[in-house]
């Protein structure tokens, strides 16, 4: 019985991000020439480069992560999966900024927004 209760508590404490069908991630305010790679997903990934780098990932978003390298050689990682909101959401959009925070947007009976600091792990 104790193991069952522990398992239930672990499940409740884990992010419920598996319900996110599509995640759009933009890397804003990074130097031109910054490149990023997607990790921990088997979902469909599309990328568009312009003023910013933008990714769209369909499916398998719960453990989504990026590794990016700037033109000066500095690199960082960001675990996007942990930034996803709790619950089942069809679409989540986020802006990852060089000043080490993310803006996360989703619809939950109205547009919701979360500002998450301290997201970049510099290497």
Coordinates of C-alpha atoms in Angstrom, one line a residue:
X1 CA 0.0 0.0 0.0
X2 CA 2.8 2.4 0.9
X3 CA 4.5 1.8 -2.5
X4 CA 1.2 2.5 -4.3
X5 CA 0.8 5.8 -2.4
X6 CA 4.5 6.7 -3.2
X7 CA 3.9 6.0 -6.9
X8 CA 0.8 8.1 -6.9
X9 CA 2.6 11.0 -5.3
X10 CA 5.5 10.7 -7.8
X11 CA 3.0 10.7 -10.7
X12 CA 1.3 13.9 -9.3
X13 CA 4.7 15.6 -8.8
X14 CA 5.8 14.8 -12.4
X15 CA 4.9 17.4 -15.1
X16 CA 1.8 16.6 -17.0
X17 CA 3.3 18.0 -20.1
X18 CA 2.8 14.8 -22.1
X19 CA -0.6 16.2 -23.1
X20 CA 1.1 19.0 -25.2
X21 CA 0.6 18.2 -28.9
X22 CA 2.6 21.1 -30.4
X23 CA 5.3 23.2 -28.9
X24 CA 6.6 26.3 -30.7
X25 CA 10.0 27.6 -29.4
X26 CA 11.6 30.8 -30.5
X27 CA 15.2 31.8 -29.5
X28 CA 15.1 35.6 -29.4
X29 CA 17.8 38.2 -29.0
X30 CA 20.7 35.7 -29.6
X31 CA 23.6 36.8 -31.9
X32 CA 23.2 36.1 -35.6
X33 CA 24.9 32.8 -36.4
X34 CA 23.6 31.0 -33.2
X35 CA 22.8 27.4 -34.1
X36 CA 20.6 25.0 -32.0
X37 CA 19.9 21.3 -32.1
X38 CA 16.8 19.5 -30.6
X39 CA 17.2 16.5 -28.3
X40 CA 14.9 14.1 -26.4
X41 CA 12.1 13.9 -28.9
X42 CA 10.9 11.6 -31.6
X43 CA 8.3 14.1 -32.7
X44 CA 8.2 15.9 -36.0
X45 CA 10.6 18.9 -35.8
X46 CA 10.5 21.9 -38.2
X47 CA 12.9 24.8 -38.0
X48 CA 12.9 28.3 -39.5
X49 CA 15.7 30.8 -39.4
X50 CA 15.1 34.5 -39.9
X51 CA 15.6 37.2 -37.4
X52 CA 15.2 34.5 -34.7
X53 CA 15.5 30.7 -34.7
X54 CA 12.1 29.2 -34.5
X55 CA 11.2 25.5 -33.9
X56 CA 7.9 23.7 -34.1
X57 CA 7.7 20.3 -32.5
X58 CA 4.7 18.0 -32.9
X59 CA 4.4 15.1 -30.5
X60 CA 6.8 13.8 -27.8
X61 CA 7.4 17.1 -26.1
X62 CA 7.7 16.1 -22.4
X63 CA 11.5 15.8 -22.3
X64 CA 12.3 18.3 -25.1
X65 CA 15.7 20.0 -24.8
X66 CA 17.9 22.2 -26.9
X67 CA 21.7 22.6 -27.2
X68 CA 22.8 25.8 -28.9
X69 CA 26.2 27.3 -29.8
X70 CA 26.8 31.0 -30.4
X71 CA 29.3 32.4 -33.0
X72 CA 31.8 33.2 -30.3
X73 CA 31.9 29.5 -29.2
X74 CA 29.9 29.8 -26.0
X75 CA 27.2 27.2 -25.7
X76 CA 24.2 26.5 -23.5
X77 CA 21.4 23.9 -23.0
X78 CA 17.8 24.5 -22.1
X79 CA 15.4 21.9 -20.9
X80 CA 12.1 23.0 -22.5
X81 CA 10.2 20.0 -21.2
X82 CA 10.3 21.3 -17.6
X83 CA 8.9 24.7 -18.8
X84 CA 5.7 23.2 -20.1
X85 CA 2.6 24.0 -18.1
X86 CA 0.7 21.4 -16.1
X87 CA -2.3 19.8 -17.7
X88 CA -3.3 18.8 -21.2
X89 CA -2.8 21.6 -23.7
X90 CA -2.9 21.3 -27.4
X91 CA -0.4 24.1 -28.1
X92 CA 2.3 25.9 -26.1
X93 CA 4.5 28.7 -27.4
X94 CA 7.6 30.0 -25.7
X95 CA 10.3 32.6 -26.3
X96 CA 13.7 31.7 -24.9
X97 CA 15.8 34.8 -24.4
X98 CA 19.6 35.3 -24.0
X99 CA 19.1 37.1 -20.7
X100 CA 18.3 33.7 -19.1
X101 CA 14.5 33.7 -19.0
X102 CA 11.6 32.3 -21.0
X103 CA 8.1 33.5 -21.7
X104 CA 5.7 30.6 -21.9
X105 CA 2.2 31.0 -23.4
X106 CA -0.8 28.6 -23.5
X107 CA -4.6 28.6 -23.6
X108 CA -6.5 27.5 -20.5
X109 CA -9.9 29.1 -21.0
X110 CA -8.0 32.2 -21.9
X111 CA -4.4 33.1 -22.7
X112 CA -2.0 32.3 -19.9
X113 CA 1.6 33.4 -19.6
X114 CA 4.4 32.4 -17.3
X115 CA 7.8 34.1 -17.0
X116 CA 10.5 31.5 -16.0
X117 CA 13.9 32.8 -15.0
X118 CA 17.2 30.9 -14.8
X119 CA 16.6 28.5 -17.7
X120 CA 20.0 28.5 -19.6
X121 CA 22.7 26.1 -18.5
X122 CA 26.0 27.6 -20.0
X123 CA 28.7 25.2 -21.0

